[in-house]
Amino acid sequence: MNLIIHRGSHEVGGTCVEIATGEARTIIDLGMPLADPRDKSKKLKSFSLTGKTIPDLIGMGILPKVSGLYWGLDDERPVDAVLLSHPHQDHYGLFPYVRRDIPVYLGEDTDKILQASEVFLGDKFGDHDKKILLRDREPVNVHGVSVTPFLVDHSAYGAMAFLIEAEGKKIFYSGDFRGHGRKRALFEKLIEKPPHDVDVLMMEGTMMGRQQEDTRTEDELELEIADEARIRAGMKLFICSGQNIDRLVTFYRASKRSGATLVLDLYTANILHELGRSSLPVPTNGFKDVKILFTHHFMKRLAYYEMKHWYERWRSYEIDAKGLQRLGKKAFVIYRDSSLNELEKSGIPKDSVMFYSMWSNYTLEPSFDRTRAFMDRHGIQFKEMHTSGHAILSSLKRFATAMDPGVIIPIHTEYPDDYREHFGSKVRCLHDGEKFDG
Ligand SMILES: [Zn+2]
């Protein structure tokens, strides 16, 4: 069994790994790069992909050069499977280019989140002839390769690590994970009973070189948000990824603590509903202090996809501009540029606050200009309230020690060369495209 990191050996984002045996080739993740491969100091703009053919995109370095993976190049022998670890763009974003006849393996929650993202955000996922849904710790067999998924704690709900076993060897792909989120019990469980005799651990290291970042637990974040909310006389707005279910729960709990009503949009309400867990804060699960804001933008999308039932089912929990106005300082509202009209119609009270709960660098991008202008217009205070979705160094160390692999290969990191200092002589740094015989 050998492995190749097609992309991700020296960067965060755009991850793509191939594991090959004599029998089968398996691809793990096919992410959109964050940096433009032609000039890594620049962010990759999604419009750079518009109208490009697959050979163009391979030529531009955006699609990793992997034979038998993409549609339209049918003369190549297809790879045998694609595994997707979690619903973050930098792990699945290039998946729409994959041949339809290649089976895709992904967790049930990942599948639900990707479907909702396609409808609401236009993040394409596409139809596949064969989709196999993975369950925690239930192995599947891909042409003689055993794949066991492990649910992990990460900012994407349902994120999985994979144990790959074939030809007497074991490779563990960590995917993205952390040990300080709402699902940290998953991290502890894995550390307590790790798989035995792992030959190769491919371990993410997003936080390597970013140790200065604050890493509060979700519980600590909840208390901080609630404290801040209590002292604000105006509306509470927040920005977070609709796929970050842990964070949505944190905002719900902070809203409840401060005596407010959480106002979700149709996107987040439907994701929470579709995941089918009674603990998630939506009115259909009996949460009376949650309302749903209907926006023209999302209703239009749902009508286009012939999915009107995804807003009709919230009718009795709907809140409009007048309702928001009535709630006033008791409104704890998810913000999106596409809800701007509805929010402004409600009138933004004085001393309102915007809790920003994503990576701070996103605020430097032009796409944040509209949000900033909205805040300026209404004198809204900006407050960052975030904690990372990735493991801090101490968690990485505990993880690596528990796994006790023969070799550690850095992935999803900008600082692979720092691994040796922290994880010792087992570390083997690869370059993109380099084959490693496990
Ligand atoms: Zn991720």
Short mmCIF file of C-alpha atoms and ligand atoms in Angstrom, two decimals:
data_model
loop_
_atom_site.label_atom_id
_atom_site.label_comp_id
_atom_site.label_asym_id
_atom_site.label_seq_id
_atom_site.Cartn_x
_atom_site.Cartn_y
_atom_site.Cartn_z
CA MET A 1 0.00 0.00 0.00
CA ASN A 2 1.37 3.40 -0.89
CA LEU A 3 0.15 6.94 -0.50
CA ILE A 4 0.51 10.22 -2.32
CA ILE A 5 -0.52 13.62 -1.03
CA HIS A 6 -1.64 15.25 -4.26
CA ARG A 7 -2.16 18.49 -2.37
CA GLY A 8 -1.95 19.49 1.28
CA SER A 9 1.59 18.53 2.25
CA HIS A 10 2.55 22.20 2.66
CA GLU A 11 -0.74 24.06 2.80
CA VAL A 12 -4.06 24.34 4.56
CA GLY A 13 -6.87 23.68 2.11
CA GLY A 14 -7.29 21.89 -1.19
CA THR A 15 -6.56 18.55 0.44
CA CYS A 16 -6.32 15.48 -1.80
CA VAL A 17 -4.73 12.16 -0.88
CA GLU A 18 -4.46 8.93 -2.85
CA ILE A 19 -3.99 5.53 -1.28
CA ALA A 20 -3.21 2.70 -3.67
CA THR A 21 -2.88 -1.05 -3.33
CA GLY A 22 -2.26 -3.63 -6.03
CA GLU A 23 -6.05 -3.85 -6.37
CA ALA A 24 -7.53 -0.42 -5.83
CA ARG A 25 -6.95 3.30 -5.86
CA THR A 26 -8.84 5.35 -3.27
CA ILE A 27 -8.96 9.14 -3.16
CA ILE A 28 -9.53 10.86 0.17
CA ASP A 29 -10.98 14.39 -0.10
CA LEU A 30 -10.83 16.69 -3.09
CA GLY A 31 -10.81 20.16 -1.65
CA MET A 32 -10.83 23.61 -3.13
CA PRO A 33 -7.48 25.28 -2.50
CA LEU A 34 -7.63 28.42 -0.37
CA ALA A 35 -4.60 29.93 -2.09
CA ASP A 36 -4.35 30.40 -5.84
CA PRO A 37 -1.95 27.66 -7.04
CA ARG A 38 -0.50 30.09 -9.59
CA ASP A 39 0.42 32.62 -6.91
CA LYS A 40 0.10 31.26 -3.41
CA SER A 41 0.20 34.71 -1.85
CA LYS A 42 -3.26 35.30 -3.35
CA LYS A 43 -6.59 33.82 -2.37
CA LEU A 44 -8.19 31.61 -5.02
CA LYS A 45 -11.25 33.36 -6.43
CA SER A 46 -14.12 31.09 -7.34
CA PHE A 47 -14.64 32.91 -10.65
CA SER A 48 -11.21 31.65 -11.80
CA LEU A 49 -12.95 28.30 -12.33
CA THR A 50 -15.89 29.61 -14.34
CA GLY A 51 -16.02 28.40 -17.92
CA LYS A 52 -12.80 26.38 -17.60
CA THR A 53 -12.44 22.83 -18.90
CA ILE A 54 -10.95 20.07 -16.79
CA PRO A 55 -7.65 20.11 -18.74
CA ASP A 56 -7.58 23.92 -18.20
CA LEU A 57 -8.06 23.49 -14.46
CA ILE A 58 -5.40 20.80 -14.28
CA GLY A 59 -3.08 23.09 -16.24
CA MET A 60 -3.79 25.94 -13.82
CA GLY A 61 -2.92 23.65 -10.91
CA ILE A 62 -6.41 23.99 -9.45
CA LEU A 63 -7.39 20.36 -10.04
CA PRO A 64 -4.64 18.03 -8.83
CA LYS A 65 -3.28 15.83 -11.56
CA VAL A 66 -4.87 12.46 -10.77
CA SER A 67 -5.60 10.01 -13.56
CA GLY A 68 -9.01 8.35 -13.76
CA LEU A 69 -10.71 10.83 -11.44
CA TYR A 70 -12.43 13.43 -13.60
CA TRP A 71 -15.36 13.32 -15.98
CA GLY A 72 -14.78 13.75 -19.68
CA LEU A 73 -11.47 11.85 -19.49
CA ASP A 74 -13.15 8.47 -19.75
CA ASP A 75 -10.31 6.64 -21.50
CA GLU A 76 -8.43 6.44 -18.20
CA ARG A 77 -9.16 3.59 -15.80
CA PRO A 78 -11.35 5.12 -13.09
CA VAL A 79 -10.21 5.26 -9.48
CA ASP A 80 -12.18 2.88 -7.30
CA ALA A 81 -13.57 5.19 -4.65
CA VAL A 82 -13.62 8.73 -3.33
CA LEU A 83 -13.95 9.24 0.43
CA LEU A 84 -15.03 12.62 1.77
CA SER A 85 -14.12 13.34 5.38
CA HIS A 86 -16.35 16.36 6.05
CA PRO A 87 -18.44 19.11 4.47
CA HIS A 88 -15.85 21.90 4.28
CA GLN A 89 -15.07 23.38 0.87
CA ASP A 90 -11.34 22.83 1.33
CA HIS A 91 -12.07 19.08 1.55
CA TYR A 92 -14.86 18.53 -0.99
CA GLY A 93 -15.05 21.70 -3.12
CA LEU A 94 -13.67 20.14 -6.33
CA PHE A 95 -15.84 17.04 -6.04
CA PRO A 96 -18.27 18.16 -8.80
CA TYR A 97 -15.48 17.38 -11.31
CA VAL A 98 -15.37 13.71 -10.30
CA ARG A 99 -16.71 11.10 -12.72
CA ARG A 100 -20.25 10.07 -11.89
CA ASP A 101 -19.48 6.36 -12.06
CA ILE A 102 -16.93 6.49 -9.21
CA PRO A 103 -18.55 5.50 -5.91
CA VAL A 104 -18.42 8.19 -3.23
CA TYR A 105 -18.26 7.35 0.47
CA LEU A 106 -19.29 9.96 3.01
CA GLY A 107 -20.93 10.26 6.42
CA GLU A 108 -24.71 10.61 6.63
CA ASP A 109 -24.49 14.05 8.25
CA THR A 110 -21.98 15.24 5.68
CA ASP A 111 -24.38 14.18 2.95
CA LYS A 112 -27.28 16.10 4.49
CA ILE A 113 -25.22 19.23 5.00
CA LEU A 114 -23.89 19.12 1.45
CA GLN A 115 -27.38 18.75 0.02
CA ALA A 116 -28.65 21.74 1.98
CA SER A 117 -25.59 23.80 1.02
CA GLU A 118 -26.25 23.10 -2.63
CA VAL A 119 -29.84 24.32 -2.38
CA PHE A 120 -29.17 27.43 -0.29
CA LEU A 121 -25.65 28.52 -1.17
CA GLY A 122 -25.21 27.04 -4.63
CA ASP A 123 -22.17 25.04 -3.44
CA LYS A 124 -22.36 22.34 -6.07
CA PHE A 125 -22.09 18.72 -5.03
CA GLY A 126 -23.75 16.92 -7.92
CA ASP A 127 -25.45 13.59 -8.49
CA HIS A 128 -23.56 10.35 -8.27
CA ASP A 129 -24.51 6.90 -9.43
CA LYS A 130 -23.31 5.30 -6.24
CA LYS A 131 -23.26 7.04 -2.88
CA ILE A 132 -22.38 4.97 0.17
CA LEU A 133 -23.21 6.48 3.55
CA LEU A 134 -20.69 5.81 6.29
CA ARG A 135 -21.45 5.26 9.95
CA ASP A 136 -19.15 5.78 12.89
CA ARG A 137 -16.77 2.84 13.37
CA GLU A 138 -18.53 0.61 10.84
CA PRO A 139 -15.92 -0.63 8.35
CA VAL A 140 -16.63 -0.84 4.64
CA ASN A 141 -14.68 -2.78 2.05
CA VAL A 142 -13.45 -1.06 -1.10
CA HIS A 143 -11.88 -3.64 -3.42
CA GLY A 144 -10.03 -5.37 -0.61
CA VAL A 145 -9.26 -2.15 1.27
CA SER A 146 -10.97 -1.85 4.64
CA VAL A 147 -12.05 1.69 5.54
CA THR A 148 -13.22 2.40 9.09
CA PRO A 149 -14.62 5.89 9.71
CA PHE A 150 -14.29 7.54 13.12
CA LEU A 151 -16.43 10.54 14.02
CA VAL A 152 -14.24 13.38 15.28
CA ASP A 153 -14.71 16.74 16.98
CA HIS A 154 -14.45 19.51 14.37
CA SER A 155 -16.22 22.68 13.30
CA ALA A 156 -17.98 20.71 10.55
CA TYR A 157 -20.69 18.47 11.95
CA GLY A 158 -20.19 14.77 11.26
CA ALA A 159 -16.49 15.09 10.38
CA MET A 160 -14.67 11.78 10.10
CA ALA A 161 -11.17 10.37 10.29
CA PHE A 162 -10.41 7.19 8.35
CA LEU A 163 -8.48 4.06 9.21
CA ILE A 164 -7.36 2.40 5.99
CA GLU A 165 -6.20 -1.21 6.16
CA ALA A 166 -4.84 -3.32 3.33
CA GLU A 167 -1.96 -5.61 2.49
CA GLY A 168 -1.08 -5.96 6.19
CA LYS A 169 -0.62 -2.20 6.66
CA LYS A 170 -2.61 0.49 8.46
CA ILE A 171 -2.85 4.16 7.57
CA PHE A 172 -4.80 6.57 9.76
CA TYR A 173 -5.97 9.80 8.10
CA SER A 174 -6.97 12.27 10.82
CA GLY A 175 -8.97 14.63 8.62
CA ASP A 176 -9.64 17.92 10.42
CA PHE A 177 -10.19 17.59 14.15
CA ARG A 178 -9.88 19.26 17.53
CA GLY A 179 -10.20 18.36 21.19
CA HIS A 180 -11.93 21.45 22.61
CA GLY A 181 -15.35 21.51 20.93
CA ARG A 182 -18.80 20.27 21.91
CA LYS A 183 -17.86 16.82 20.60
CA ARG A 184 -14.61 16.56 22.51
CA ALA A 185 -15.83 13.27 23.99
CA LEU A 186 -15.16 11.79 20.53
CA PHE A 187 -11.56 12.96 20.76
CA GLU A 188 -11.14 11.49 24.24
CA LYS A 189 -12.75 8.21 23.16
CA LEU A 190 -10.33 7.86 20.28
CA ILE A 191 -7.35 8.64 22.49
CA GLU A 192 -8.50 6.19 25.13
CA LYS A 193 -8.88 3.33 22.67
CA PRO A 194 -6.88 4.13 19.56
CA PRO A 195 -6.54 1.63 16.74
CA HIS A 196 -3.54 -0.65 17.30
CA ASP A 197 -0.40 -0.97 15.22
CA VAL A 198 -0.94 2.03 12.98
CA ASP A 199 1.93 2.20 10.53
CA VAL A 200 1.33 5.69 9.19
CA LEU A 201 -0.52 8.59 10.79
CA MET A 202 -1.41 11.43 8.44
CA MET A 203 -2.15 14.21 10.89
CA GLU A 204 -3.53 17.67 10.24
CA GLY A 205 -1.62 20.64 11.65
CA THR A 206 -3.64 23.73 10.81
CA MET A 207 -2.77 25.32 14.14
CA MET A 208 0.97 24.74 13.82
CA GLY A 209 2.41 28.23 13.60
CA ARG A 210 -0.91 29.72 14.75
CA GLN A 211 -0.52 29.00 18.44
CA GLN A 212 -1.20 32.62 19.33
CA GLU A 213 -4.84 32.08 18.42
CA ASP A 214 -7.24 31.90 21.27
CA THR A 215 -8.74 28.48 21.77
CA ARG A 216 -11.56 28.67 24.20
CA THR A 217 -13.94 25.77 24.55
CA GLU A 218 -17.44 26.15 23.10
CA ASP A 219 -18.78 26.35 26.67
CA GLU A 220 -16.48 29.26 27.52
CA LEU A 221 -17.47 30.98 24.31
CA GLU A 222 -21.15 30.56 25.19
CA LEU A 223 -20.67 32.33 28.53
CA GLU A 224 -18.71 35.17 26.97
CA ILE A 225 -21.33 35.76 24.30
CA ALA A 226 -24.13 35.69 26.87
CA ASP A 227 -22.29 38.20 29.11
CA GLU A 228 -21.73 40.56 26.21
CA ALA A 229 -25.34 40.17 25.03
CA ARG A 230 -26.72 41.12 28.44
CA ILE A 231 -24.99 44.52 28.46
CA ARG A 232 -26.17 45.49 24.96
CA ALA A 233 -29.44 47.39 24.73
CA GLY A 234 -29.95 46.71 21.01
CA MET A 235 -30.32 43.72 18.70
CA LYS A 236 -27.79 40.89 18.81
CA LEU A 237 -26.63 39.74 15.41
CA PHE A 238 -24.18 36.96 14.70
CA ILE A 239 -22.23 35.56 11.78
CA CYS A 240 -21.22 31.93 11.72
CA SER A 241 -21.06 29.13 9.19
CA GLY A 242 -24.35 27.28 8.76
CA GLN A 243 -22.33 24.07 8.72
CA ASN A 244 -20.83 24.77 12.13
CA ILE A 245 -23.58 23.11 14.11
CA ASP A 246 -21.63 23.24 17.38
CA ARG A 247 -21.43 27.00 17.04
CA LEU A 248 -25.13 27.37 16.23
CA VAL A 249 -25.82 25.47 19.45
CA THR A 250 -23.43 27.80 21.29
CA PHE A 251 -25.36 30.81 19.98
CA TYR A 252 -28.68 29.24 20.91
CA ARG A 253 -27.47 28.60 24.45
CA ALA A 254 -26.02 32.11 24.77
CA SER A 255 -29.31 33.53 23.49
CA LYS A 256 -31.25 31.52 26.06
CA ARG A 257 -28.90 32.58 28.85
CA SER A 258 -29.46 36.22 27.97
CA GLY A 259 -33.24 35.77 27.87
CA ALA A 260 -33.49 36.34 24.11
CA THR A 261 -35.15 34.57 21.18
CA LEU A 262 -32.88 32.99 18.61
CA VAL A 263 -33.79 33.92 15.04
CA LEU A 264 -32.47 31.51 12.42
CA ASP A 265 -32.76 31.79 8.66
CA LEU A 266 -34.25 29.13 6.39
CA TYR A 267 -30.83 27.68 5.60
CA THR A 268 -29.75 27.04 9.18
CA ALA A 269 -33.23 25.97 10.30
CA ASN A 270 -33.41 23.36 7.55
CA ILE A 271 -29.90 22.02 8.18
CA LEU A 272 -30.65 21.62 11.88
CA HIS A 273 -33.98 19.97 11.09
CA GLU A 274 -32.60 17.63 8.43
CA LEU A 275 -29.85 16.33 10.72
CA GLY A 276 -32.68 14.70 12.65
CA ARG A 277 -31.34 15.10 16.21
CA SER A 278 -33.95 16.11 18.76
CA SER A 279 -31.30 18.01 20.75
CA LEU A 280 -30.73 20.56 17.99
CA PRO A 281 -32.41 23.93 18.55
CA VAL A 282 -35.23 24.23 16.02
CA PRO A 283 -38.92 24.84 16.74
CA THR A 284 -39.82 21.45 15.22
CA ASN A 285 -37.87 19.90 18.11
CA GLY A 286 -39.99 21.85 20.59
CA PHE A 287 -37.65 24.81 21.10
CA LYS A 288 -40.11 27.64 21.71
CA ASP A 289 -37.45 30.36 21.93
CA VAL A 290 -36.40 29.92 18.30
CA LYS A 291 -38.04 31.72 15.34
CA ILE A 292 -37.36 31.62 11.63
CA LEU A 293 -36.81 34.67 9.44
CA PHE A 294 -38.13 34.15 5.90
CA THR A 295 -36.03 36.04 3.42
CA HIS A 296 -36.89 36.71 -0.18
CA HIS A 297 -33.51 35.37 -1.30
CA PHE A 298 -33.85 31.90 0.25
CA MET A 299 -37.55 31.57 -0.61
CA LYS A 300 -36.70 32.20 -4.23
CA ARG A 301 -34.01 29.52 -4.15
CA LEU A 302 -36.35 27.00 -2.57
CA ALA A 303 -39.02 27.74 -5.16
CA TYR A 304 -36.43 27.26 -7.91
CA TYR A 305 -35.44 23.86 -6.51
CA GLU A 306 -39.15 22.97 -6.12
CA MET A 307 -38.64 22.64 -2.40
CA LYS A 308 -41.27 25.02 -1.08
CA HIS A 309 -42.03 22.58 1.72
CA TRP A 310 -38.67 23.64 3.20
CA TYR A 311 -40.24 26.99 4.05
CA GLU A 312 -43.86 25.97 4.38
CA ARG A 313 -42.95 23.75 7.32
CA TRP A 314 -41.76 26.79 9.29
CA ARG A 315 -44.88 28.92 8.71
CA SER A 316 -46.09 28.75 12.29
CA TYR A 317 -42.65 29.78 13.57
CA GLU A 318 -42.09 32.55 11.05
CA ILE A 319 -41.02 35.98 12.20
CA ASP A 320 -41.20 39.07 9.97
CA ALA A 321 -39.73 42.56 10.19
CA LYS A 322 -42.48 43.71 12.55
CA GLY A 323 -41.93 40.69 14.77
CA LEU A 324 -38.22 41.47 14.90
CA GLN A 325 -39.02 45.04 15.82
CA ARG A 326 -41.24 43.84 18.64
CA LEU A 327 -38.49 41.58 19.95
CA GLY A 328 -36.05 44.52 19.87
CA LYS A 329 -33.17 43.81 22.25
CA LYS A 330 -34.51 40.30 22.81
CA ALA A 331 -33.68 39.35 19.23
CA PHE A 332 -30.60 37.18 18.68
CA VAL A 333 -30.41 36.99 14.90
CA ILE A 334 -28.17 35.14 12.46
CA TYR A 335 -26.82 37.64 9.94
CA ARG A 336 -26.29 37.10 6.24
CA ASP A 337 -25.90 39.71 3.50
CA SER A 338 -28.92 38.16 1.79
CA SER A 339 -31.13 39.02 4.82
CA LEU A 340 -30.04 42.64 4.81
CA ASN A 341 -33.30 44.00 3.36
CA GLU A 342 -35.48 42.18 5.85
CA LEU A 343 -33.26 43.24 8.76
CA GLU A 344 -33.19 46.89 7.75
CA LYS A 345 -36.96 46.89 7.34
CA SER A 346 -37.24 45.90 11.00
CA GLY A 347 -35.16 48.91 12.02
CA ILE A 348 -31.90 48.25 13.83
CA PRO A 349 -32.07 49.55 17.42
CA LYS A 350 -29.28 51.59 18.98
CA ASP A 351 -26.48 49.75 20.77
CA SER A 352 -26.79 46.65 18.61
CA VAL A 353 -23.88 44.24 18.35
CA MET A 354 -22.53 41.87 15.70
CA PHE A 355 -20.83 38.74 17.02
CA TYR A 356 -18.37 37.50 14.45
CA SER A 357 -17.69 33.80 14.73
CA MET A 358 -15.47 32.81 11.83
CA TRP A 359 -11.78 33.00 11.05
CA SER A 360 -10.84 36.69 11.42
CA ASN A 361 -8.98 36.86 8.10
CA TYR A 362 -12.28 36.55 6.21
CA THR A 363 -13.14 40.08 7.35
CA LEU A 364 -10.22 41.40 5.28
CA GLU A 365 -11.78 40.17 2.05
CA PRO A 366 -13.83 42.36 -0.31
CA SER A 367 -16.83 40.07 0.28
CA PHE A 368 -17.01 41.51 3.81
CA ASP A 369 -17.48 45.09 2.57
CA ARG A 370 -21.29 44.93 2.51
CA THR A 371 -21.41 43.66 6.06
CA ARG A 372 -19.04 46.38 7.21
CA ALA A 373 -21.10 49.06 5.46
CA PHE A 374 -24.26 47.70 7.12
CA MET A 375 -22.61 47.89 10.54
CA ASP A 376 -21.36 51.42 9.86
CA ARG A 377 -24.82 52.58 8.76
CA HIS A 378 -26.39 51.45 12.00
CA GLY A 379 -23.51 52.02 14.40
CA ILE A 380 -23.36 48.30 15.19
CA GLN A 381 -20.51 47.22 17.46
CA PHE A 382 -18.31 44.46 16.06
CA LYS A 383 -17.22 41.72 18.46
CA GLU A 384 -15.18 38.69 17.51
CA MET A 385 -16.37 35.58 19.30
CA HIS A 386 -14.63 32.59 17.87
CA THR A 387 -12.67 29.51 18.71
CA SER A 388 -10.79 27.36 16.25
CA GLY A 389 -12.15 24.20 14.67
CA HIS A 390 -8.66 22.69 14.73
CA ALA A 391 -6.56 20.96 17.35
CA ILE A 392 -4.10 23.04 19.33
CA LEU A 393 -0.57 21.71 19.77
CA SER A 394 -1.26 20.02 23.12
CA SER A 395 -4.18 18.08 21.58
CA LEU A 396 -2.06 17.11 18.57
CA LYS A 397 0.60 15.81 20.95
CA ARG A 398 -1.88 13.75 22.96
CA PHE A 399 -3.31 12.39 19.74
CA ALA A 400 0.04 11.43 18.25
CA THR A 401 1.18 9.83 21.52
CA ALA A 402 -1.99 7.75 21.80
CA MET A 403 -1.85 6.62 18.18
CA ASP A 404 1.81 5.71 18.53
CA PRO A 405 2.30 5.18 14.79
CA GLY A 406 5.46 4.07 13.00
CA VAL A 407 5.53 7.23 10.90
CA ILE A 408 3.81 10.63 11.18
CA ILE A 409 3.16 12.48 7.94
CA PRO A 410 2.18 16.16 8.19
CA ILE A 411 -0.84 17.26 6.17
CA HIS A 412 -3.17 20.28 6.07
CA THR A 413 -0.47 22.51 7.51
CA GLU A 414 1.70 25.41 6.47
CA TYR A 415 4.45 24.28 8.82
CA PRO A 416 5.27 20.61 8.15
CA ASP A 417 8.90 21.22 9.07
CA ASP A 418 7.89 22.13 12.64
CA TYR A 419 6.44 18.65 13.23
CA ARG A 420 9.82 17.10 13.95
CA GLU A 421 10.43 19.50 16.83
CA HIS A 422 7.15 18.46 18.49
CA PHE A 423 6.65 14.85 17.38
CA GLY A 424 10.22 13.62 17.03
CA SER A 425 12.06 11.45 14.57
CA LYS A 426 8.98 9.54 13.37
CA VAL A 427 8.03 12.53 11.27
CA ARG A 428 8.39 12.18 7.55
CA CYS A 429 7.60 15.29 5.49
CA LEU A 430 6.38 14.64 1.97
CA HIS A 431 6.01 16.94 -0.98
CA ASP A 432 2.86 17.14 -3.06
CA GLY A 433 2.89 14.32 -5.60
CA GLU A 434 5.63 12.32 -3.85
CA LYS A 435 4.88 8.61 -3.45
CA PHE A 436 5.36 7.08 -0.01
CA ASP A 437 5.46 3.31 0.36
CA GLY A 438 3.74 2.57 3.65
ZN ZN B 1 -12.50 21.38 8.09
#
